[in-house]
Coordinates of C-alpha atoms in Angstrom, one line a residue:
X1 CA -27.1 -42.9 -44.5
X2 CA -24.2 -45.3 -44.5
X3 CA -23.1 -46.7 -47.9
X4 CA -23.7 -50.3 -46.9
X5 CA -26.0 -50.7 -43.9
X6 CA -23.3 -51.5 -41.9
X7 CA -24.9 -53.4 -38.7
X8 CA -23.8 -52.6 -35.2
X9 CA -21.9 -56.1 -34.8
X10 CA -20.1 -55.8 -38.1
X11 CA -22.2 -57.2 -40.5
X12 CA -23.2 -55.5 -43.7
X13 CA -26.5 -55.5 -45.3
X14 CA -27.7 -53.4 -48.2
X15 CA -31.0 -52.5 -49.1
X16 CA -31.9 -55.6 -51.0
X17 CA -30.7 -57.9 -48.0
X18 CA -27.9 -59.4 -46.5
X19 CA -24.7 -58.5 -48.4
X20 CA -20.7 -60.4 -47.9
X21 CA -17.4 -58.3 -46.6
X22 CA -16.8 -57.8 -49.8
X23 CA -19.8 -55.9 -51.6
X24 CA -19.3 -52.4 -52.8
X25 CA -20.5 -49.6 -51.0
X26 CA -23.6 -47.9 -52.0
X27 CA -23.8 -43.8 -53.2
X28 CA -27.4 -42.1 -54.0
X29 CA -26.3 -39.0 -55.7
X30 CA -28.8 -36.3 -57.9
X31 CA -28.3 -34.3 -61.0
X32 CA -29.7 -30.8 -61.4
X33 CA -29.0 -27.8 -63.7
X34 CA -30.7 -25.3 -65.9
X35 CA -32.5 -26.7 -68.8
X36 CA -30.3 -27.7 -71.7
X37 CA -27.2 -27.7 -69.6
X38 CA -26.7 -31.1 -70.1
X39 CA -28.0 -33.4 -67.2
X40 CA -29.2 -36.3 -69.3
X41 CA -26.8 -36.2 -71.5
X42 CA -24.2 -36.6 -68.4
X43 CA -25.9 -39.4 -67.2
X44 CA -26.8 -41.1 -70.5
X45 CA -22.5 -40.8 -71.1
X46 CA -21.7 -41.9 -67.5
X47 CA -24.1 -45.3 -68.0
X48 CA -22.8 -46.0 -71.4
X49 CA -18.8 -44.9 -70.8
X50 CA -19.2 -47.1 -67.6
X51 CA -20.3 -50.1 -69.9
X52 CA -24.0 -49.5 -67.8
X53 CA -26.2 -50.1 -70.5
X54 CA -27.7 -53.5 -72.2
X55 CA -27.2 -53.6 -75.8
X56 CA -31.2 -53.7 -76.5
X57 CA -31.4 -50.3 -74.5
X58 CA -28.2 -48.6 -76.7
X59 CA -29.7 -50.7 -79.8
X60 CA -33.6 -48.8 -78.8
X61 CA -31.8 -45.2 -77.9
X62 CA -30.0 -45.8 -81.7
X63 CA -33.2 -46.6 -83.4
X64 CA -35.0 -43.4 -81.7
X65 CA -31.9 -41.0 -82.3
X66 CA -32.1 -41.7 -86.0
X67 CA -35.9 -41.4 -86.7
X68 CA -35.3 -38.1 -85.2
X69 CA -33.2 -37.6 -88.3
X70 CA -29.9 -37.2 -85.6
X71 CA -26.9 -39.0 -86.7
X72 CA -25.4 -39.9 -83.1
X73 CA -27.1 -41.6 -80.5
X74 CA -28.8 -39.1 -78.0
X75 CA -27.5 -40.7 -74.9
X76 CA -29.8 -38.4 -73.1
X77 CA -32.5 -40.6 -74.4
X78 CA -31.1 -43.0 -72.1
X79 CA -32.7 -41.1 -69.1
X80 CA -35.5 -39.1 -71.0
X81 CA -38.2 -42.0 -70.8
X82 CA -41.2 -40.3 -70.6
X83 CA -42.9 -39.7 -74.2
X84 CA -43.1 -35.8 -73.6
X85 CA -39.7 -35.5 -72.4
X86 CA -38.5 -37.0 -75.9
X87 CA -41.0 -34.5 -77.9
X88 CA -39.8 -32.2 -76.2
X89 CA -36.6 -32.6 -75.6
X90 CA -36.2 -31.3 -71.5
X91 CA -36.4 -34.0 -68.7
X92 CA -39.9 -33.8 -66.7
X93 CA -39.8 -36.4 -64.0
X94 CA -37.3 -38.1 -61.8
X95 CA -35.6 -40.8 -63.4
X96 CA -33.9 -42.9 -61.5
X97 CA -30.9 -45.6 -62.4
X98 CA -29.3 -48.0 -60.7
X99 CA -25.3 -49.2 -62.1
X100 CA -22.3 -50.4 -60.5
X101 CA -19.0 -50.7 -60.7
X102 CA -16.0 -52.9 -59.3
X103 CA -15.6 -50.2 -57.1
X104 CA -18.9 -49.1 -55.5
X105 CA -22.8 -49.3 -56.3
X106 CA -25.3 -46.3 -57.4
X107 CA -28.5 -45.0 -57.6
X108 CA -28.8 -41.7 -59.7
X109 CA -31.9 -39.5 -59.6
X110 CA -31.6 -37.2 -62.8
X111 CA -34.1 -34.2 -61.9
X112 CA -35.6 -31.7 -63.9
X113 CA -33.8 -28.4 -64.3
X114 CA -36.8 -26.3 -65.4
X115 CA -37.7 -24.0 -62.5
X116 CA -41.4 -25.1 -62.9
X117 CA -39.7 -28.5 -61.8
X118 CA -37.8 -27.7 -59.1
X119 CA -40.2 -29.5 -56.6
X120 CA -39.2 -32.5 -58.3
X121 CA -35.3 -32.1 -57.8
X122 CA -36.3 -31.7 -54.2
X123 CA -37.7 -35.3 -54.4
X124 CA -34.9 -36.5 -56.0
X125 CA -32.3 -34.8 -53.3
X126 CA -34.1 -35.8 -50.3
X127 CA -32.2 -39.1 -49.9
X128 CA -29.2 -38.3 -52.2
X129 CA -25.3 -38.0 -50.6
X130 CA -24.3 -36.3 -53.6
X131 CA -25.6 -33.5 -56.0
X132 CA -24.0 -33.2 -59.1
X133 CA -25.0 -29.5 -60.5
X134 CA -24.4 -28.9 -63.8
X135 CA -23.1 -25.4 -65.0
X136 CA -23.6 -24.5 -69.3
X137 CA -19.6 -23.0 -69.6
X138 CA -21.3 -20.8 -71.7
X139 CA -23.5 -19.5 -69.5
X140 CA -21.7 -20.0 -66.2
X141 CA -24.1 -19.5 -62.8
X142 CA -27.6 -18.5 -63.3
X143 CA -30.4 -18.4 -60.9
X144 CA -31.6 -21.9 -61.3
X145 CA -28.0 -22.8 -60.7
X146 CA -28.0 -21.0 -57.1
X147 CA -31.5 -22.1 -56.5
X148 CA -30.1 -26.0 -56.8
X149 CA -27.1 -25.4 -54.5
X150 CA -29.4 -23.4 -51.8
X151 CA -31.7 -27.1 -52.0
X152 CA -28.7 -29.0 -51.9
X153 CA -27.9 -27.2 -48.7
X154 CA -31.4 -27.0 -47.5
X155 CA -31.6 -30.4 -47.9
X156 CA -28.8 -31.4 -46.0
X157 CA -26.5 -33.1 -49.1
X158 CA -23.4 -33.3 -47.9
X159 CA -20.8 -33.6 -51.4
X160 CA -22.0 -31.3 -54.0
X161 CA -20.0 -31.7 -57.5
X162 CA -20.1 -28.7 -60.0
X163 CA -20.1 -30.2 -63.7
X164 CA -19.0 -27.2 -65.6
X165 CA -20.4 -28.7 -68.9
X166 CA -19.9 -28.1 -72.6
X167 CA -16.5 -27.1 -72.2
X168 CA -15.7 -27.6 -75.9
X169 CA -18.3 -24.8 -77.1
X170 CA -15.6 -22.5 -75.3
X171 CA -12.5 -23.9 -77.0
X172 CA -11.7 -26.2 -73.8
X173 CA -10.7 -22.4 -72.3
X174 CA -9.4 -22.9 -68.1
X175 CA -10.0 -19.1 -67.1
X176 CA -13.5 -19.8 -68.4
X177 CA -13.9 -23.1 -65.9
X178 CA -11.6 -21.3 -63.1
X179 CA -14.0 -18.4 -62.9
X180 CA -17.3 -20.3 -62.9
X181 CA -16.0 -22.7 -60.4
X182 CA -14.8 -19.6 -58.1
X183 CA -17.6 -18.1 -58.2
X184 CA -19.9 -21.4 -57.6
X185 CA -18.0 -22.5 -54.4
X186 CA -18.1 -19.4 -52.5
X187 CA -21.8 -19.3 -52.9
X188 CA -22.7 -22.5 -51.8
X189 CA -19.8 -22.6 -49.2
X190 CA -21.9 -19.4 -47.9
X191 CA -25.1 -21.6 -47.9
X192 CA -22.9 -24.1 -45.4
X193 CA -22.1 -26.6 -48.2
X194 CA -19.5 -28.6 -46.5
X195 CA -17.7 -30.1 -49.5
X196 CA -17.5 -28.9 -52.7
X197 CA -15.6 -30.2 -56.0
X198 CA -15.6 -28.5 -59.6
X199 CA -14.9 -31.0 -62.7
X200 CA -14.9 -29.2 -66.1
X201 CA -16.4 -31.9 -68.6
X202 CA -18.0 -32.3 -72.1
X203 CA -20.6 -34.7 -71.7
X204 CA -21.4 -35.2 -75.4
X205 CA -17.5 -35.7 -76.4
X206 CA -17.3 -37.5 -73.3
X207 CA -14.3 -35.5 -71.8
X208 CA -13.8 -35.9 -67.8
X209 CA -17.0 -37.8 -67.4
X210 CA -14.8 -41.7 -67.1
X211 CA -12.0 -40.9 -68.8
X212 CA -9.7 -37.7 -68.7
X213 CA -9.7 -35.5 -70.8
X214 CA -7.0 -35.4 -73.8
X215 CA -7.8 -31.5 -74.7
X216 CA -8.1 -30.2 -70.9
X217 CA -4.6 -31.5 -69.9
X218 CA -4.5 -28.0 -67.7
X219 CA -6.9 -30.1 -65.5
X220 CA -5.3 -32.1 -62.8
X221 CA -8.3 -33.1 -60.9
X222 CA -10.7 -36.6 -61.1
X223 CA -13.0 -37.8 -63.9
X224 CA -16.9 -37.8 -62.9
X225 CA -16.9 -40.8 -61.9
X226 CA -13.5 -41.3 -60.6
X227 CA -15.4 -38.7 -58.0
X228 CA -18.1 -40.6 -57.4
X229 CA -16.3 -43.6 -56.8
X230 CA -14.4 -42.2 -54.3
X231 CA -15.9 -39.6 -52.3
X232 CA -16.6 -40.5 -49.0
X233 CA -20.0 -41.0 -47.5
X234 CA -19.5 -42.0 -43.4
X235 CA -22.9 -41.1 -41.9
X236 CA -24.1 -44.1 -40.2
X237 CA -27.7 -44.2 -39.4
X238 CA -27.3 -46.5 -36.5
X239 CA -24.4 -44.5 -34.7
X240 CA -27.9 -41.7 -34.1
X241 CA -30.8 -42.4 -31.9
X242 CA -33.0 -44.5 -32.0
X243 CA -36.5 -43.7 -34.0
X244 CA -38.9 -46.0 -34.8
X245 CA -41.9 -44.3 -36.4
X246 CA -45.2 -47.2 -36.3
X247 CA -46.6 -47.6 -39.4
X248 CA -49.0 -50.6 -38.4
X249 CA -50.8 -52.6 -35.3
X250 CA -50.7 -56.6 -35.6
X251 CA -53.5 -58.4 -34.2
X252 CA -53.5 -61.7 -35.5
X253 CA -56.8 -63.5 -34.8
X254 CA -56.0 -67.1 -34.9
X255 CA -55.9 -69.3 -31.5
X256 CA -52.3 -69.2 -31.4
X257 CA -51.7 -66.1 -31.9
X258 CA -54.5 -64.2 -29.8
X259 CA -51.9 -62.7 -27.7
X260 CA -49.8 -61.0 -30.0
X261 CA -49.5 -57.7 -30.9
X262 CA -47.2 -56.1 -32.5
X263 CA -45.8 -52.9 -34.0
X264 CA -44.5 -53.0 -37.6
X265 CA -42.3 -50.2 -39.5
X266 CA -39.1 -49.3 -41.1
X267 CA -36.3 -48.1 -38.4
X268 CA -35.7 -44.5 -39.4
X269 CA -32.4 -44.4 -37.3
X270 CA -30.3 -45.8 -34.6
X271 CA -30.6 -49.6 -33.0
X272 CA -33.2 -51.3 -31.1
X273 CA -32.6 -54.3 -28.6
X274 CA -34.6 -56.4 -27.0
X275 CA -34.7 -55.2 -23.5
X276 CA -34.2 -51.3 -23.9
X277 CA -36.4 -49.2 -22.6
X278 CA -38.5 -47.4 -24.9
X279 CA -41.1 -44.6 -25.0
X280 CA -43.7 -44.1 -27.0
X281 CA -44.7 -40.7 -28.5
X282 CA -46.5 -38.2 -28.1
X283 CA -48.5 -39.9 -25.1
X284 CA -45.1 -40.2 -23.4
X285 CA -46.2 -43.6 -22.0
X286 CA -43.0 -45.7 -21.5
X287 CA -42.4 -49.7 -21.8
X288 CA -39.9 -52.1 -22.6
X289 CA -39.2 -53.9 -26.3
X290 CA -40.5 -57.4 -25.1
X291 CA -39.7 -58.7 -28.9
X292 CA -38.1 -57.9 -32.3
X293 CA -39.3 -59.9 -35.2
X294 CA -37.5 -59.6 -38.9
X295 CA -39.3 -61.2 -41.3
X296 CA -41.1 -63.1 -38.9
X297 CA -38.2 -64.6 -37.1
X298 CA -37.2 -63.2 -33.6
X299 CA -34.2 -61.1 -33.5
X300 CA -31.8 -59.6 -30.0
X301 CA -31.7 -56.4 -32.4
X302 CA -32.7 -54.5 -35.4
X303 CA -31.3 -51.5 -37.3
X304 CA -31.5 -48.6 -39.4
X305 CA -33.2 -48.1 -42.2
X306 CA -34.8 -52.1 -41.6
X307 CA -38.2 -53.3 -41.5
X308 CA -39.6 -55.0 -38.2
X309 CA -42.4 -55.5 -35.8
X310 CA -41.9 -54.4 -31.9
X311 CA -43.6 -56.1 -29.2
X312 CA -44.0 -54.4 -25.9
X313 CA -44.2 -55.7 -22.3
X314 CA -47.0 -53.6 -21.7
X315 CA -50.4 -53.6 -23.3
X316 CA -50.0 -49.7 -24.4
X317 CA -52.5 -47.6 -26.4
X318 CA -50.1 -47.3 -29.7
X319 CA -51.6 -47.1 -33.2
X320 CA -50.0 -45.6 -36.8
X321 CA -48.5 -42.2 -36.2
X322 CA -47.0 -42.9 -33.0
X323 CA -42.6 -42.8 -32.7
X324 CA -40.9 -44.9 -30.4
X325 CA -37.4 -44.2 -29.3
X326 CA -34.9 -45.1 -26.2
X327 CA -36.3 -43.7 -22.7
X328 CA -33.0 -41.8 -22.5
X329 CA -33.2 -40.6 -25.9
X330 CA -36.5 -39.9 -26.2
X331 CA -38.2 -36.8 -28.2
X332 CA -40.3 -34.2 -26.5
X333 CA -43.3 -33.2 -28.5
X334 CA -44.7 -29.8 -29.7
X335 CA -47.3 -28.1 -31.2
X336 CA -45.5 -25.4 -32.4
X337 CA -43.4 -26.2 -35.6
X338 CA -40.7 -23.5 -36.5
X339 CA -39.4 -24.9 -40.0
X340 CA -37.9 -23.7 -43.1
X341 CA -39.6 -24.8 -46.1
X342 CA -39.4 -25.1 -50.2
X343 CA -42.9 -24.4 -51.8
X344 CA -43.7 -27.0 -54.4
X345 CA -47.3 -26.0 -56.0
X346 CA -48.6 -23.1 -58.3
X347 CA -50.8 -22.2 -55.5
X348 CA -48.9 -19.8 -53.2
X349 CA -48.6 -20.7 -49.1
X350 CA -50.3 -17.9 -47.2
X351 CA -50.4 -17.3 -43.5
X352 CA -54.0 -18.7 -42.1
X353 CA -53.6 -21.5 -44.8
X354 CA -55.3 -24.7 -43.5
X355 CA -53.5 -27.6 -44.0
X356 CA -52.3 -31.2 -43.0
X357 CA -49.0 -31.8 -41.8
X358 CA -47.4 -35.3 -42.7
X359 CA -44.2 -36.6 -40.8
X360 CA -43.4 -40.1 -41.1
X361 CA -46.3 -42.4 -40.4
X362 CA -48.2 -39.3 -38.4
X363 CA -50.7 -36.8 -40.6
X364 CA -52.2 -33.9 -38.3
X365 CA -54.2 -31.1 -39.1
X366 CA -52.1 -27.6 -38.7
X367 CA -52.7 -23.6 -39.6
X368 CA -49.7 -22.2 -41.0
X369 CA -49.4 -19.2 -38.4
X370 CA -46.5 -17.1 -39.9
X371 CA -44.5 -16.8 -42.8
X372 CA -41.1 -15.0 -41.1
X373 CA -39.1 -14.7 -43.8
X374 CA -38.1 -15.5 -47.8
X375 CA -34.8 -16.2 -48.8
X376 CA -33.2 -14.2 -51.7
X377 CA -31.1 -16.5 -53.9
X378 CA -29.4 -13.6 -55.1
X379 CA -27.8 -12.4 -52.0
X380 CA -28.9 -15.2 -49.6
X381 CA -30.4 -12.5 -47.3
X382 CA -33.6 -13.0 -45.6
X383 CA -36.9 -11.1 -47.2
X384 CA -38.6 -10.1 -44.0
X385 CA -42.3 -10.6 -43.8
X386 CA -42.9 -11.5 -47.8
X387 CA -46.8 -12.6 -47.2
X388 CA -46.9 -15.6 -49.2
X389 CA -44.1 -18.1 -50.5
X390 CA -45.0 -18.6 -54.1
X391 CA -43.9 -22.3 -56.3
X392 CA -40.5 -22.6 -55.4
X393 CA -39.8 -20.2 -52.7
X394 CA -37.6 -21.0 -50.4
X395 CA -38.7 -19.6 -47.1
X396 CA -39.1 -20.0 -43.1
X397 CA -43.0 -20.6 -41.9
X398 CA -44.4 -21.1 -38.1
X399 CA -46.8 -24.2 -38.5
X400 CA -49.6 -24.7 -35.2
X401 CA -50.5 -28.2 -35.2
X402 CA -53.8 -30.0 -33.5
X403 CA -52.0 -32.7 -32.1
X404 CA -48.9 -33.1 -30.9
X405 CA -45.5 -33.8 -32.7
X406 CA -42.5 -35.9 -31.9
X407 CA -39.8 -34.0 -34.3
X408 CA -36.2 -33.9 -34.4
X409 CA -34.5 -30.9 -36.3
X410 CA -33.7 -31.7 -39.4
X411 CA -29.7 -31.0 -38.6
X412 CA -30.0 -33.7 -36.4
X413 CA -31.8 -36.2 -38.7
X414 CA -32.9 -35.9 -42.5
X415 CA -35.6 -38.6 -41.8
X416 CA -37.2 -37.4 -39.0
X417 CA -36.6 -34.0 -39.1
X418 CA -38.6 -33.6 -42.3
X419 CA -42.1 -33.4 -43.3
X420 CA -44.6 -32.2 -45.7
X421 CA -48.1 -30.0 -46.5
X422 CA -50.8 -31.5 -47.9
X423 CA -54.1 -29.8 -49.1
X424 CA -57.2 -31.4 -47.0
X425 CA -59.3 -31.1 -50.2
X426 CA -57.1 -32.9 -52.7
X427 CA -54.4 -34.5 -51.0
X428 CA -51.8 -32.8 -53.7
X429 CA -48.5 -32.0 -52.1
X430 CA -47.6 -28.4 -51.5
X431 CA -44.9 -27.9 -49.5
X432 CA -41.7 -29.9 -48.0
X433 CA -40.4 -28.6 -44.7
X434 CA -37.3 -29.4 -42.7
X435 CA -37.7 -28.5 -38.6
X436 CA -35.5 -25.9 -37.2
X437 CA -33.3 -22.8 -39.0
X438 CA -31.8 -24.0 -42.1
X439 CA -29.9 -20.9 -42.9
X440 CA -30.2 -17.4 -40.7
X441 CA -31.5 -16.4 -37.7
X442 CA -35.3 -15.4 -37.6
X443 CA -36.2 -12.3 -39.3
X444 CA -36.5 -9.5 -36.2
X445 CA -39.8 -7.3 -38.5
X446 CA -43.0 -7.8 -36.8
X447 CA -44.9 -10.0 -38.4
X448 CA -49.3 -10.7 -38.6
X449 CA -50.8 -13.5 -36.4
X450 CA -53.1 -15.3 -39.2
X451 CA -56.4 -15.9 -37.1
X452 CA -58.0 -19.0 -36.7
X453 CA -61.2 -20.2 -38.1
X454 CA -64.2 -22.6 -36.7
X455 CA -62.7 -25.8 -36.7
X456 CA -58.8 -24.8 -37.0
X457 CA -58.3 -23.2 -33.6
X458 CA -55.4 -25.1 -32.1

């Protein structure tokens, strides 16, 4: 995702509209880490060391610190919102924060590190650029640590910064920082992490978070947010083809309008112009974009990630669900759906599982077939034929679907390479998926066909 929104002709236009030459660029980054390794506390120091935070919100986070009989303010309070996570003293939900600087804009997600929340650090890394992980120097990596840099990876994040936090509980001590940080980078460089930077900080003392640190002068390297100030985010959604999942038919009724019909959505990736060639998906049926309207005034073209309605030449059979793309980039489609996947509910994913399949504006019924493999986050190898994935399993599954899909692999595009498993009964979430190996070839063990049931049989 570019930084800016940069359009095709120059122009630059962030997420809240049309932006000048000179407007910062835009990073979504993610914190994760074991519980009590400092997350909150990180961001709550970043936001008020950055001068991020009103006075009535420092003035309420004071007033809270000290009926808790504390003496400081909790900065972690700053971030901690929900009632529970302040009883309780772990972050639950995602909380997200938007500051800036003169130098660039953010948006933070600050996930959960408890494993029984992984699912929602999932949620808060699907769009993120950056994941910061935080490491307790005490501690140094743990499971939950590699199970965060093996989602990171899954989910495509292309910077990943290793916080090695509380670095004054182990007397500021560099062999201490230099071996977790060895250790860290050759495991996620082995999950195909492409960049990878290791900061030792303090976040309650504030050391190496926005300013350097006087007691680690050993340390040569940028503060926390000199790093996120300048790391460099160059994907550009419009440089990739074009996708334009529909997300709704217009049909005015009134007199002057009887002939209009229109398809409205969010461009997921690339450029459209009036005139291309188009086709739509997965009938295959092809057209030309007669029309682009933004915000109700007609437009030659239209971008990545903005909202529009298409008009076609043709008076095509397309309703919600259905992807349109450039004739000479178009998708094929497929029943078959090869993915790897990250289990998000208590109940465990089991081959015959029915269940519906939700990618962009397109829900399908779908059997889960095969579960191929599990990955083991202790030695990244591939668990052959484990039966069922249970809550936070990373694994690979075979998905047969009822209708046809238009996907791309998730490689190739984080948007519409991705989708999720719903339960038909409930609707709850239980699985996110990205199409296509994320990590090793197939697992060669023979593996049970689950059979299909009245009703299911694709």
């Amino acid at each position: 995702m570019t930084t800016s929104e940069t359009a095709p002709g120059g122009t630059s236009a962030g997420p809240a509209g049309p932006a000048g030459p000179g407007t910062a660029s835009l990073l979504r980054f993610a914190t994760a880490g074991s519980v009590d390794d400092g997350k909150s506390t990180l961001v709550g120091r970043l936001l008020h060391d950055s001068k991020s935070v009103l006075a009535d919100q420092l003035e309420a986070v004071e007033l809270a610190s000290r009926n808790r009989g504390q003496e400081a303010p909790d900065l972690a309070l700053l971030t901690d919102g929900l009632r529970a996570e302040r009883e309780q003293g772990i972050t639950i939900d995602v909380a997200y924060r938007y500051f800036a600087t003169p130098r660039r804009r953010f948006i933070l997600a600050d996930t959960p590190g408890h494993v029984q929340y992984t699912r929602n650090m999932v949620t808060g890394a699907s769009t993120a650029e950056l994941a910061v992980v935080l490491v307790d120097a005490r501690n140094g990596v743990v499971e939950q640590t590699r199970r965060h840099a093996a989602v990171a990876a899954l989910l495509r994040v292309p910077h990943v910064m290793l916080a090695v936090n509380k670095m004054d509980l182990v007397d500021y001590a560099e062999p201490v920082f230099a071996a977790i940080a060895a250790e860290f980078t050759e495991y996620a460089a082995s999950l195909g992490v492409p960049d990878i930077t290791a900061i030792p900080i303090s976040a309650l003392a504030g050391d190496n978070v926005v300013t350097p640190s006087a007691t680690m002068d050993w340390y040569g390297g940028p503060t926390v947010l000199e790093h996120l100030e300048t790391v460099e985010v160059t994907h550009d959604p419009t440089g990739d083809p074009a996708r334009f999942p529909v997300q709704y038919v217009i049909r005015p009724q009134t007199p002057e309008h009887r002939d209009y019909r229109g398809y409205a959505g969010q461009i997921a990736s690339g450029v459209l112009r009036v005139g291309q060639d188009v086709t739509v998906q997965p009938s295959g049926r092809s057209s030309t974009i007669a029309g682009i309207d933004l915000l109700g005034v007609p437009v030659e073209e239209a971008w990545a990630p903005q909202s529009v309605t298409v008009r076609l030449t043709d008076d095509l059979d397309v309703s919600r669900g259905d992807l349109i793309a450039p004739g000479d980039a178009a998708l094929g489609t497929t029943r078959d759906v090869t993915a790897t996947v990250c289990h998000l509910h208590d109940r465990p994913l089991e081959p015959g599982a029915r269940v519906l399949l939700k990618h962009t504006t397109r829900t399908v019924k779908a059997i889960v077939k095969e579960i191929p493999s599990r990955l083991s986050l202790a030695d990244l190898t591939q668990d052959s034929d484990p039966g069922r994935l249970a809550a936070n399993d990373i694994g690979r599954v075979v998905l047969r679907t009822a209708e046809p899909l238009a996907l791309d692999a998730y490689a190739d595009s984080r948007r519409t390479g991705s989708f999720l498993l719903i339960d038909p009964a409930d609707g709850t979430t239980l699985t996110a998926g990205m199409a296509g190996d994320a990590f090793a070839e197939r697992a060669q063990a023979a593996r049970p066909t689950a059979p299909d049931d009245e009703g299911w049989d694709f």
